Coordinates of C-alpha atoms in Angstrom, one line a residue:
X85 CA 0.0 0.0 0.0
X86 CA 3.2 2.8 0.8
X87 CA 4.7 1.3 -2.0
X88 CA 1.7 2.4 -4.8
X89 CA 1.1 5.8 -2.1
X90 CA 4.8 6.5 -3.7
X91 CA 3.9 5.8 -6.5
X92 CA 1.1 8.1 -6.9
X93 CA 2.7 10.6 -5.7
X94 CA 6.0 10.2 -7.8
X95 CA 3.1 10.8 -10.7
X96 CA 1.8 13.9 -8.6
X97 CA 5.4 15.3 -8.3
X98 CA 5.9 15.1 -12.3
X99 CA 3.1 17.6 -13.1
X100 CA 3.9 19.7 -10.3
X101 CA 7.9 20.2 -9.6
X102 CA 8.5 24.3 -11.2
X103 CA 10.9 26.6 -10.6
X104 CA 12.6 30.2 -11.9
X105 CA 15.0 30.7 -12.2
X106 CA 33.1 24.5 -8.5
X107 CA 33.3 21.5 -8.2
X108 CA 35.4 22.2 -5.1
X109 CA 36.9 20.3 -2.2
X110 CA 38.6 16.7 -2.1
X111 CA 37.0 14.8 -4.8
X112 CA 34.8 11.4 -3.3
X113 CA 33.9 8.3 -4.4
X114 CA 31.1 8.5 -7.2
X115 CA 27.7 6.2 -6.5
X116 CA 27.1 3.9 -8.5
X117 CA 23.4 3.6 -8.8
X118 CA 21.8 0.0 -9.0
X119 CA 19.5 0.1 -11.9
X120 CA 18.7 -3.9 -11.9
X121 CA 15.1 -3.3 -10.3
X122 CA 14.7 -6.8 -8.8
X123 CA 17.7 -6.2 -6.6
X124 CA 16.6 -3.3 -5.1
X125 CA 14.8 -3.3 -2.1
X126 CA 11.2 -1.9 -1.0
X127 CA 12.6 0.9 1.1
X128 CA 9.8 3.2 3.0
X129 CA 10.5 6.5 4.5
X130 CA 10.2 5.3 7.9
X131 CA 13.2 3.0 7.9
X132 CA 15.3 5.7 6.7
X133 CA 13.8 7.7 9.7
X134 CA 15.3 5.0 12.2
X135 CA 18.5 4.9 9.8
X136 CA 19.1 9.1 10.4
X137 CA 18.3 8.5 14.3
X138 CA 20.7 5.7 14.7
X139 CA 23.8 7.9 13.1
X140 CA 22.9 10.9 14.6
X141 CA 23.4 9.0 18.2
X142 CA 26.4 7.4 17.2
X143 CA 28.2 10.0 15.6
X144 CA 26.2 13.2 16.4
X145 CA 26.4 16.2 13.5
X146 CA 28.4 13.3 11.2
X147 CA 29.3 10.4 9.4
X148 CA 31.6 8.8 6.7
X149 CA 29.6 9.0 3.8
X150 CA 32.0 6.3 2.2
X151 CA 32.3 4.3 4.5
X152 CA 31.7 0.4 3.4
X153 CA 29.2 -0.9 5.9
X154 CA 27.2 2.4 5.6
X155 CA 24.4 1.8 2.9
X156 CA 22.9 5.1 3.8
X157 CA 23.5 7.2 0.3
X158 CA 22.9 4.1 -1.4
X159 CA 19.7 3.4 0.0
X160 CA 18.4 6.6 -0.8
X161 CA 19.6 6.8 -4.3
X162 CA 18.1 3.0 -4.9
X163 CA 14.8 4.9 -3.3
X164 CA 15.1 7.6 -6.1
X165 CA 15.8 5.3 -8.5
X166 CA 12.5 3.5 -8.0
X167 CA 10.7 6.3 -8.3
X168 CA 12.4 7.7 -11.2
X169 CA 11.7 4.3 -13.0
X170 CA 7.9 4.8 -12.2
X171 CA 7.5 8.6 -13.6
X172 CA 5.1 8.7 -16.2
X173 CA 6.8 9.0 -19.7
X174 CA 5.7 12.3 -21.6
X175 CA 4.1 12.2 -25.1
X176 CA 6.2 11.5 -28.1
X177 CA 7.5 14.9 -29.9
X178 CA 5.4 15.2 -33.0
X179 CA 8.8 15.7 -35.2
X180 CA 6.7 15.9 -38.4
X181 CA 5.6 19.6 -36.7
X182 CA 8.7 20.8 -35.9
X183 CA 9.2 22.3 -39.5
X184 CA 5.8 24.1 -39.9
X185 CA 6.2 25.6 -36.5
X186 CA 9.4 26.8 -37.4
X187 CA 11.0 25.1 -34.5
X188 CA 14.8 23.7 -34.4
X189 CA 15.9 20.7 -33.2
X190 CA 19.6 20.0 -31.8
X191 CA 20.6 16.8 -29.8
X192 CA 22.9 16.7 -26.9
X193 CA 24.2 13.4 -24.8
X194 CA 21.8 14.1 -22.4
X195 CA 19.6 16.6 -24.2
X196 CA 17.4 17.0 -27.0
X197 CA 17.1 21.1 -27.8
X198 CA 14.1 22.5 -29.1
X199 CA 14.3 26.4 -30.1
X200 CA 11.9 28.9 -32.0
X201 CA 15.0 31.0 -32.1
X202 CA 17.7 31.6 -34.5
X203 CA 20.4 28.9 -34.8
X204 CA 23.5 31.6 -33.8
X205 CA 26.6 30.3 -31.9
X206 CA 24.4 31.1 -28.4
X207 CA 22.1 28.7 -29.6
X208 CA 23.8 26.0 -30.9
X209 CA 26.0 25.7 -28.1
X210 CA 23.3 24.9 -25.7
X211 CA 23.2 21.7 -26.3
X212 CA 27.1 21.1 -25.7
X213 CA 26.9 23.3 -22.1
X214 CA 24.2 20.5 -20.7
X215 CA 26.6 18.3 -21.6
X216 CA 29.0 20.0 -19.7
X217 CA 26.5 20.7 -17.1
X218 CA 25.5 17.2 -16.1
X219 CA 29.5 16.0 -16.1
X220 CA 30.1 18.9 -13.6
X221 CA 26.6 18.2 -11.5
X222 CA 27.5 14.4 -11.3
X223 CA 31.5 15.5 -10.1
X224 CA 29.9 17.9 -8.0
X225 CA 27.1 15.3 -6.4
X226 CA 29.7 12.5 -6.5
X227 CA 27.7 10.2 -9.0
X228 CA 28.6 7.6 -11.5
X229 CA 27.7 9.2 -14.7
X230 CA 28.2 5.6 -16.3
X231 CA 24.6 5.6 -14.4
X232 CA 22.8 8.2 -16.7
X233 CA 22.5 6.5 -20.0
X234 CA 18.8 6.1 -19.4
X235 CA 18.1 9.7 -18.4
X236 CA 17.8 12.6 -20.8
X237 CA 16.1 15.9 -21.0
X238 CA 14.1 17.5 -23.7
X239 CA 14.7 21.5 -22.9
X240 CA 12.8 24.1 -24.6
X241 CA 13.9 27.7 -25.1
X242 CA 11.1 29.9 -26.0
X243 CA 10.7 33.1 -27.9
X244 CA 6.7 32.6 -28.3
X245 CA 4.5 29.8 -26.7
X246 CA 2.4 29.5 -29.4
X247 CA 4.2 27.0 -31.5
X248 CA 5.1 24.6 -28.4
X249 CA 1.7 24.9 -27.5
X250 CA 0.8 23.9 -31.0
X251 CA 3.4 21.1 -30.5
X252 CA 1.3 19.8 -27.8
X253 CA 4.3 20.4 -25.1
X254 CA 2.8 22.7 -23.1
X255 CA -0.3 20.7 -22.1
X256 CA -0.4 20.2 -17.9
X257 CA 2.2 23.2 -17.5
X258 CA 1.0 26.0 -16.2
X259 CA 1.9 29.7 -17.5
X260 CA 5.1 30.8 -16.3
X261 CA 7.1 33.7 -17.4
X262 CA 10.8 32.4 -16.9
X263 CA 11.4 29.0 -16.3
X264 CA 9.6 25.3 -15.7
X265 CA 10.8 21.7 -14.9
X266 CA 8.8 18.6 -15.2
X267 CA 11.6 16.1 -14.6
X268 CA 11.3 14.8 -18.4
X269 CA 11.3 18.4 -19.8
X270 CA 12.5 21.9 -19.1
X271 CA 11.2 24.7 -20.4
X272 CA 12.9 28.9 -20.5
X273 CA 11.6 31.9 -21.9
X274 CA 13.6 33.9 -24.1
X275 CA 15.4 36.6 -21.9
X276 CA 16.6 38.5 -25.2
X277 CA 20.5 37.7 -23.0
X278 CA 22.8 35.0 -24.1
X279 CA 23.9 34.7 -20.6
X280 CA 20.9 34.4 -18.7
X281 CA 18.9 31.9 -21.4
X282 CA 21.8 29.9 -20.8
X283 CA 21.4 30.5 -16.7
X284 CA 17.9 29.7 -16.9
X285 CA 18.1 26.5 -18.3
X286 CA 20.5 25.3 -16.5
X287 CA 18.9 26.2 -13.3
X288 CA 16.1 23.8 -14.8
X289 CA 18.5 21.5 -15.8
X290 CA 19.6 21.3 -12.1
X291 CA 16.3 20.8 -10.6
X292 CA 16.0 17.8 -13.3
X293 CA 19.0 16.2 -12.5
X294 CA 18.5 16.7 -8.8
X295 CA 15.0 15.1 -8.7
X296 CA 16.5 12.5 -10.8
X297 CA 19.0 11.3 -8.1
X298 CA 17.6 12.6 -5.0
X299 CA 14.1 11.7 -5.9
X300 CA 12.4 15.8 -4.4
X301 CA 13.2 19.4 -4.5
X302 CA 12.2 19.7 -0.8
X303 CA 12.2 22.1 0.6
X304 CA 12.1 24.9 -1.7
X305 CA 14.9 27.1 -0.4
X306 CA 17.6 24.1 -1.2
X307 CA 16.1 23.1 -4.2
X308 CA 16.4 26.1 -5.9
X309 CA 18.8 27.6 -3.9
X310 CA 20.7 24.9 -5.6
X311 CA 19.4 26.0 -9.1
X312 CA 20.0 29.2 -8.8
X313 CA 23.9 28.4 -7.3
X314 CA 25.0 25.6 -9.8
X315 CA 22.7 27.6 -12.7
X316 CA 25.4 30.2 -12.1
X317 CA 28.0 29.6 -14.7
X318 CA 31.3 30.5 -16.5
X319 CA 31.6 28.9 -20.1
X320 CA 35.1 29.5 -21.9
X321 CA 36.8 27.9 -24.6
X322 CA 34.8 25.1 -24.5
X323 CA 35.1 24.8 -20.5
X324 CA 31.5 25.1 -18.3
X325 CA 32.2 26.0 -14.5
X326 CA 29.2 25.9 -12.3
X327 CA 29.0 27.6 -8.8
X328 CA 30.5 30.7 -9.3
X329 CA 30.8 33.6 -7.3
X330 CA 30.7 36.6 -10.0
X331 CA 33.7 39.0 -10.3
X332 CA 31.8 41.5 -11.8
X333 CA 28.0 42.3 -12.7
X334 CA 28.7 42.1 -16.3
X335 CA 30.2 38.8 -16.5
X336 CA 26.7 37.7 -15.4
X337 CA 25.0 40.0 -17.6
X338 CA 20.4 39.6 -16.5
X339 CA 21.0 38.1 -13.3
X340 CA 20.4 41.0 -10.6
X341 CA 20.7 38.6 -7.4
X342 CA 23.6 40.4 -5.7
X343 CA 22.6 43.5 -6.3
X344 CA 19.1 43.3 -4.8
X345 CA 20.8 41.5 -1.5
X346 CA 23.0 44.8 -0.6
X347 CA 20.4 46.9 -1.2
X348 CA 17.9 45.2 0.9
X349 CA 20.9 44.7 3.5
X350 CA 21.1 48.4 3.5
X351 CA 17.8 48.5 3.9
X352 CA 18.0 46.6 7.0
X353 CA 14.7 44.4 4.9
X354 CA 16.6 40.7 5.4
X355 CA 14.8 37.4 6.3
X356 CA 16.3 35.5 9.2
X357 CA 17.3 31.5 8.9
X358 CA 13.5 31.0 9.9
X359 CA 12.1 32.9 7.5
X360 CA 14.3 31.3 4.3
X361 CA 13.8 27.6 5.8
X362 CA 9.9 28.4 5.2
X363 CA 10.3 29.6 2.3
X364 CA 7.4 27.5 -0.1
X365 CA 6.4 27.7 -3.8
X366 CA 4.3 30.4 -3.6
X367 CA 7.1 32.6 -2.2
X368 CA 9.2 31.9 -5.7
X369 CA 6.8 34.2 -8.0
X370 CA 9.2 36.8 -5.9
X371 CA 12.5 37.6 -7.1
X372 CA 13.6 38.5 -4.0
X373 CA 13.1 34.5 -2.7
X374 CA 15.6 33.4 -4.9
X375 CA 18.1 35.6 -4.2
X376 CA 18.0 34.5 -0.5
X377 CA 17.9 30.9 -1.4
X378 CA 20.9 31.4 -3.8
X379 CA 22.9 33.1 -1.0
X380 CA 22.5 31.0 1.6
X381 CA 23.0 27.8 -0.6
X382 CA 26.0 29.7 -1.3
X383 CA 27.3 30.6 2.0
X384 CA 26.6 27.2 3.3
X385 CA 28.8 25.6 0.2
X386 CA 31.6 27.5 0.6
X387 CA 31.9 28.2 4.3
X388 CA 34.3 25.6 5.8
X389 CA 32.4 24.9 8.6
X390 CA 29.1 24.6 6.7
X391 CA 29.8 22.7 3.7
X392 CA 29.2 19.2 5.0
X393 CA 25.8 19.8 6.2
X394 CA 25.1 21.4 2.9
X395 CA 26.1 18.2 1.1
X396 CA 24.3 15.8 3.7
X397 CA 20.8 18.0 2.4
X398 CA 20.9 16.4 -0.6
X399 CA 19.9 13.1 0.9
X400 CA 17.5 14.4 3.7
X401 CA 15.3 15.8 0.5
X402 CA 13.5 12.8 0.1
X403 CA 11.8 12.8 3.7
X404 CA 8.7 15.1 4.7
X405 CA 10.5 16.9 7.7
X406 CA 13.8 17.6 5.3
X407 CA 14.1 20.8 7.4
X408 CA 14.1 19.7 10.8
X409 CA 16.9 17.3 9.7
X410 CA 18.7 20.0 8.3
X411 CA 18.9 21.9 11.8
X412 CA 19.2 18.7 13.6
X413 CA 22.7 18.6 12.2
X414 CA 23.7 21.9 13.4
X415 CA 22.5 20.8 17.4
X416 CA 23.9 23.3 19.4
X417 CA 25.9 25.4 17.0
X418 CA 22.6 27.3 15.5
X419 CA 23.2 30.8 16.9
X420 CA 27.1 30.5 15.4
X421 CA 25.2 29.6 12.0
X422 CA 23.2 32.8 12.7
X423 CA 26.1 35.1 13.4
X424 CA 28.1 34.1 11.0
X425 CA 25.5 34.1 8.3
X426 CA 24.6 37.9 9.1
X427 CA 28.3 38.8 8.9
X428 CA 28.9 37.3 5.3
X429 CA 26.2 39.3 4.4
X430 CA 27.1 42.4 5.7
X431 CA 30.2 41.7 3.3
X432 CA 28.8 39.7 0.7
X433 CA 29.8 41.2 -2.9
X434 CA 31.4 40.3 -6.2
X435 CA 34.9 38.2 -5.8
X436 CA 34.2 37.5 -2.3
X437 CA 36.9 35.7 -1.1
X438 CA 35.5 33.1 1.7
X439 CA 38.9 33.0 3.3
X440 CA 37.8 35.8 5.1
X441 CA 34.5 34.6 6.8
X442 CA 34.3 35.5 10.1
X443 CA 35.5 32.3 12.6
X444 CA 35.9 34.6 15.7
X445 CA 32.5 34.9 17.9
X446 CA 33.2 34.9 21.1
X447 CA 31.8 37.0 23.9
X448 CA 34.2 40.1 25.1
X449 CA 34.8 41.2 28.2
X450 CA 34.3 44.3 30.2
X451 CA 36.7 47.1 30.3
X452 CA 37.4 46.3 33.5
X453 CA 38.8 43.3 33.6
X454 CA 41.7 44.5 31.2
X455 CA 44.8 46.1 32.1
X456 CA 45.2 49.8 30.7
X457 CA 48.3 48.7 28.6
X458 CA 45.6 45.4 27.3
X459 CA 43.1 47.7 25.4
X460 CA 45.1 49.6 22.7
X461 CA 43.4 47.1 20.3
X462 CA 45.8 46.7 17.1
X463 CA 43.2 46.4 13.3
X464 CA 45.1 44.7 10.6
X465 CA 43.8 46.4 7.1
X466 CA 44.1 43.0 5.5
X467 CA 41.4 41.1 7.5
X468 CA 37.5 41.1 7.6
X469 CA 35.8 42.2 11.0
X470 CA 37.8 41.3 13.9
X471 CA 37.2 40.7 17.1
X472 CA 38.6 43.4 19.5
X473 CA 37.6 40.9 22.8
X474 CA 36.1 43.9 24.9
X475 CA 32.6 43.9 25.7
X476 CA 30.8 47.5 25.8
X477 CA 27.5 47.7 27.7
X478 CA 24.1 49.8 26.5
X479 CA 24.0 53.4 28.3
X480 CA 27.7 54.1 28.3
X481 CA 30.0 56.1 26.4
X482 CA 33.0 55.0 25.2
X483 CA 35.9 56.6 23.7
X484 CA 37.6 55.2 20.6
X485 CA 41.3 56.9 19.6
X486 CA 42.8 55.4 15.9
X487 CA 46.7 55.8 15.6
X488 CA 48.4 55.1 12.7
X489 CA 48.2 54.8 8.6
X490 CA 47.9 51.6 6.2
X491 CA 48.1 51.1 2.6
X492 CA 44.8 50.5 0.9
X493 CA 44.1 48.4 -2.7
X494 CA 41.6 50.4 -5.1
X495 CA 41.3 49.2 -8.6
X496 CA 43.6 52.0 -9.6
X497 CA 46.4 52.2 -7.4
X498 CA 47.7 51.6 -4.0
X499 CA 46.8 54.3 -1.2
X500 CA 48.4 55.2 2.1
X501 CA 45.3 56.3 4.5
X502 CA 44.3 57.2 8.0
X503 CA 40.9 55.7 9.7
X504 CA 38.8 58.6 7.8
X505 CA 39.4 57.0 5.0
X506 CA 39.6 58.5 1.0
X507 CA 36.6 60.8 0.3
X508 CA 37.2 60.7 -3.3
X509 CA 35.9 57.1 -3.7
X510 CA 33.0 55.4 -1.6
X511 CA 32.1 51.8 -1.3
X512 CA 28.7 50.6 0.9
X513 CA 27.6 54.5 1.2
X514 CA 31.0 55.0 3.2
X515 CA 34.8 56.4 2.1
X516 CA 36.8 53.5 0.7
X517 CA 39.6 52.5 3.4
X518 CA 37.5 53.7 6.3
X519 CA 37.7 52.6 9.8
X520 CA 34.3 50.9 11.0
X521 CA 33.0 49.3 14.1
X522 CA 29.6 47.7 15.1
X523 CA 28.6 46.1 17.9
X524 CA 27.7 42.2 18.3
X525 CA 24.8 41.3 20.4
X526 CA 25.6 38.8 22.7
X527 CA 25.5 35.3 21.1
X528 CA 25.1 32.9 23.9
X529 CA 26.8 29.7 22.7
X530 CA 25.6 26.3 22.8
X531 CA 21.9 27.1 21.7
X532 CA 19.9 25.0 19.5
X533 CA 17.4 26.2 16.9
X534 CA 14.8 26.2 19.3
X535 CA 16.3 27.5 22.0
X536 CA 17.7 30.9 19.7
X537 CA 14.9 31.6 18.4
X538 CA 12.5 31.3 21.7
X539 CA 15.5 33.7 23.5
X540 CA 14.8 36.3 20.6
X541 CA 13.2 39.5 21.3
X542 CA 10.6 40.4 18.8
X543 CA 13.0 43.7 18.4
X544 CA 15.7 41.4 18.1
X545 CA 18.5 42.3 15.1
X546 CA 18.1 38.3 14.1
X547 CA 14.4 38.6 13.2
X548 CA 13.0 38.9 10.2
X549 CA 13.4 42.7 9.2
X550 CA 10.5 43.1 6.3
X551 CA 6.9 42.9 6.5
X552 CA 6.1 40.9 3.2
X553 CA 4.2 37.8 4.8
X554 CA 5.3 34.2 4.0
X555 CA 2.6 31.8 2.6
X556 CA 1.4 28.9 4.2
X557 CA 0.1 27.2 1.4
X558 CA 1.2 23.8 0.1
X559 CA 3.5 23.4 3.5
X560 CA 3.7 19.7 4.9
X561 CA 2.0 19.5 8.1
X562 CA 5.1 18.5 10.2
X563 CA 6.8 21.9 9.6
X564 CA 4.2 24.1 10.2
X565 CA 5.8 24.4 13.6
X566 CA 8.9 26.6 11.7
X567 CA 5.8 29.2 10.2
X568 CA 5.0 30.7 13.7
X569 CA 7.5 33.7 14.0
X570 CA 6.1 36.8 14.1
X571 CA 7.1 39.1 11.5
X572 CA 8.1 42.4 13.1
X573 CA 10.2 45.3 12.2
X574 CA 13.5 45.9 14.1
X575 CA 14.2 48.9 15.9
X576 CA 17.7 48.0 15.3
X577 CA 19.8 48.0 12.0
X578 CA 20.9 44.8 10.2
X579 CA 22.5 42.8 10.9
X580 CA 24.0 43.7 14.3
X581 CA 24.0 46.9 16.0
X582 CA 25.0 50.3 14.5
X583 CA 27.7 50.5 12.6
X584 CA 30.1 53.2 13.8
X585 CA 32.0 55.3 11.1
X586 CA 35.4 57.0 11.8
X587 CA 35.0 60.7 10.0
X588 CA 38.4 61.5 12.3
X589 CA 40.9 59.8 14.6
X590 CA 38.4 59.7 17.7
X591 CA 34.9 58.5 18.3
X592 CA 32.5 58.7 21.1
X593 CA 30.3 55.0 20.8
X594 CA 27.3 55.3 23.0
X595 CA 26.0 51.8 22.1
X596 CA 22.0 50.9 22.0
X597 CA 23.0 47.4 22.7
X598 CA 25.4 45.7 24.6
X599 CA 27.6 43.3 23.0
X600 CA 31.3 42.3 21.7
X601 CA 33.0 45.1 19.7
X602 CA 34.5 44.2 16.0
X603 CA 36.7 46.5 13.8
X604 CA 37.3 46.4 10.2
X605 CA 38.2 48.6 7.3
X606 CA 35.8 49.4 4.8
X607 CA 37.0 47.6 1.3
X608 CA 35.6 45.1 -0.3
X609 CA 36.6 41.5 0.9
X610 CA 37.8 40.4 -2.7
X611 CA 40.9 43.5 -2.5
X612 CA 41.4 42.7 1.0
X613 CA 44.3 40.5 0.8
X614 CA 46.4 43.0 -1.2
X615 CA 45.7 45.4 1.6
X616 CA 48.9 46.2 4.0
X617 CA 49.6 47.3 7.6
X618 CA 47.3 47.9 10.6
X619 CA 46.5 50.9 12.9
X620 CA 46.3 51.0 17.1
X621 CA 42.8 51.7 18.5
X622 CA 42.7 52.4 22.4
X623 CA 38.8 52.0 23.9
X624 CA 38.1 53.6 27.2
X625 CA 35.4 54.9 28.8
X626 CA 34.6 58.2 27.7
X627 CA 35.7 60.1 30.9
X628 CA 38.8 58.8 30.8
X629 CA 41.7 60.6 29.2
X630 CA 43.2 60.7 25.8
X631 CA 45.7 57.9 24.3

């Protein structure tokens, strides 16, 4: 009885899965997938519910995904596999139409390409990137690609819908204006940009390929978080590399993502954690969803403390309560994720260089358990926000004295500066090389997801900053439980306290929180490794006397 209940809703799942829309690390061993069906067992969701339990006790956050007596990534690829073999097979293309509609055929390994467009080199080559594109996705997924030879894609790129509708294509598939995915077929609008025709479909190609092995694309956020990271692409001489991080806006020419994330972090209008995990497809008709899904996929892939979990996701699609398995792996560490999530994004921009995530978080202490000769602080100009280890309390002024000069990168030259910074260029609203500060709430460590988010104030700086209301529709019952946060603005700015600007060598902070101080120097991340030098900062109370 389960058995045809997956069945069903395998055929459910094929009319309904839509979207819009480096390899990195030690490579590991690819899966082979089993694709004799007689030797693959009748595997329910519920043993796989005792299977997670059992090596979450015995090895916590963890465990060797290629190890040889675990069967765990096997079992739910065989589980896939099943289902993938029971998808219902779409209607023959009608190739005697495909003339009198004016629509051109190429053919691909793993694609057949169907166009009303012009044949120009754009064109043409779109059936050699998804080529490229599934070699990549298997390297990056660790798959046997020897295990593909049944699997291919029919991907249409559309100028009009009429023709395709006259094909008979579009029958079941409901209007969309960018992009669609029904397992079998893929479907993009034409964006009138090379770059982002090619983005889009392989942001559909993604979800195909992921459904394909994992068996889902729940929950949303990772699904297309994932289709909007690994859509992201670089394609020279011949070479596809998915999973950038952009340089430049113009080397991803249509796709706005990182743009519309510093303004809205300027804004201080930025979801928290809670908000993206309930993220569900009616949320995606916003541009604005995928942007957050795409950044925190992101974050999470390329953070070295993070990119594990990430990878572990894959497998947890296939169950209901995907989400609550996804925090389960974090136990007590969710307020670090928090932190350290609001402090990429406070830096997130083109080239960001991940070697400078923040790793520091912990608590400061008061000034007065530090010798006067311990609190001239020293800020290197060649490392994100750093942790200055005092604590500064709400209600009390401080006094902060910069000493000293560093050399600055800027794309046109080398500059010697002092904490004011240059005022003849600007980056994030501020002058280029200038000294900043912000203060950290505290972050009380140890605290699972629960815990963090019933210790919030609704005015916390970790709540969700915008008004826009998250639907509840089409949510499994067993996460409704993560849709209950009330959405509330923040009397506080994004995404810790104040940031502090140095317009001269001394500043009086008079925090509206208490917390841990940071420093940094405002560059971007991707130039700060060419930065040299560092300046002295002394912090006292702000009766006390000058450095």
């Amino acid at each position: 009885m389960k058995f045809c209940f997956l069945i069903i809703l395998s055929f459910l799942s094929y009319f309904s899965i839509s979207s819009y829309g480096t390899a990195q690390n030690e490579a590991k061993q690819a899966v082979s997938l089993n694709q004799q069906t007689e030797n693959i067992p009748e595997v329910l969701p519920e043993t796989f519910d005792s299977i997670l339990e059992n090596k979450i006790k015995e090895n916590e956050t963890s465990f060797d995904w290629n190890a040889p007596d675990d069967s765990f990534r096997r079992q739910i690829l065989e589980m896939a596999y099943r289902e993938y073999l029971n998808w219902p097979k779409p209607p023959k293309i009608r190739e005697n139409l495909l003339a009198p509609l004016k629509i051109n055929h190429l053919t691909g390994k793993y694609i057949e390409f169907y166009t009303d467009m012009p044949l120009n080199d754009s064109i043409q080559e779109i059936p050699v990137i998804a080529d490229s594109a599934v070699s990549f996705l298997c390297q990056y997924f660790q798959i046997d690609q020897n295990d593909l030879t049944d699997w291919r894609v029919e991907a249409f790129l559309m100028k009009t819908k009429e023709p395709f509708q006259k094909l008979g294509v579009l029958e079941r598939v409901p209007n969309f204006p960018h992009g669609y995915s029904t397992g079998f077929r893929i479907f993009a609008m034409d964006h009138h940009i090379d770059y982002y025709n090619h983005f889009l479909l392989l942001h559909e190609l993604v979800h195909a390929f992921m459904y394909r092995i994992f068996g889902s694309l729940n929950p949303r956020w990772f699904s297309e978080g994932m289709a909007e990271y690994l859509g992201l692409h670089l394609w020279n001489d011949q070479k596809l590399t998915l999973g950038i991080i952009p340089e430049q806006e113009d080397q991803i020419e249509g796709f706005g993502r990182l743009r519309l994330i510093r303004e809205k972090v300027q804004k201080n209008d930025v979801p928290s954690l809670k908000n993206i995990l309930n993220f569900v497809p009616a949320d995606f008709r916003e541009v604005e969803t995928y942007a957050w899904s795409w950044a925190f996929v992101l974050f999470l892939d390329r953070h070295p403390d993070y990119h594990e979990n990430l990878q572990k996701m894959n497998y947890y699609m296939i169950f209901p309560d995907a989400n609550k398995r996804f925090v389960a792996l974090f136990e007590n560490r969710w307020d670090k994720l928090e932190n350290d999530w609001k402090a990429f994004l406070l830096s997130f921009d083109y080239s960001y260089d991940f070697r400078f995530v923040q790793r520091d978080s912990s608590l400061g202490k008061p000034l007065d358990s530090f010798d006067q000769s311990q609190l001239i602080f020293k800020v290197s100009a060649a490392e994100n926000w750093q942790n200055s280890g005092v604590r500064v309390e709400f209600g009390q002024n401080y006094r902060i004295d910069a000493i000293g000069r560093y050399q600055i990168a800027h794309p046109r030259k080398k500059i010697s500066c002092e904490p004011n910074g240059i005022t003849f260029e600007y980056y994030s609203g501020r002058p280029w090389g200038q000294l900043l500060a912000v203060v950290v709430p505290d972050l009380e460590t140890g605290m699972t997801f629960d815990e963090f988010y019933q210790k919030q104030p609704l005015n916390s700086p970790f709540q969700r900053m915008n008004g826009r209301k998250t639907s509840q529709s089409n949510t499994s019952a067993k996460d409704q439980n993560f849709n209950k946060e009330k959405k509330t603005k923040s009397d506080l700015l994004f995404p810790w306290n104040e940031i502090v600007a140095f317009d001269s060598t001394t500043k009086i902070l008079n925090p509206n929180i208490s917390g841990t101080l940071f420093f940094k120097i405002n560059v971007p991340v991707s130039v700060l490794s060419q930065n040299k030098g560092n300046i002295k900062v002394r912090i006292q109370k702000a009766a006390q006397s000058r450095l």
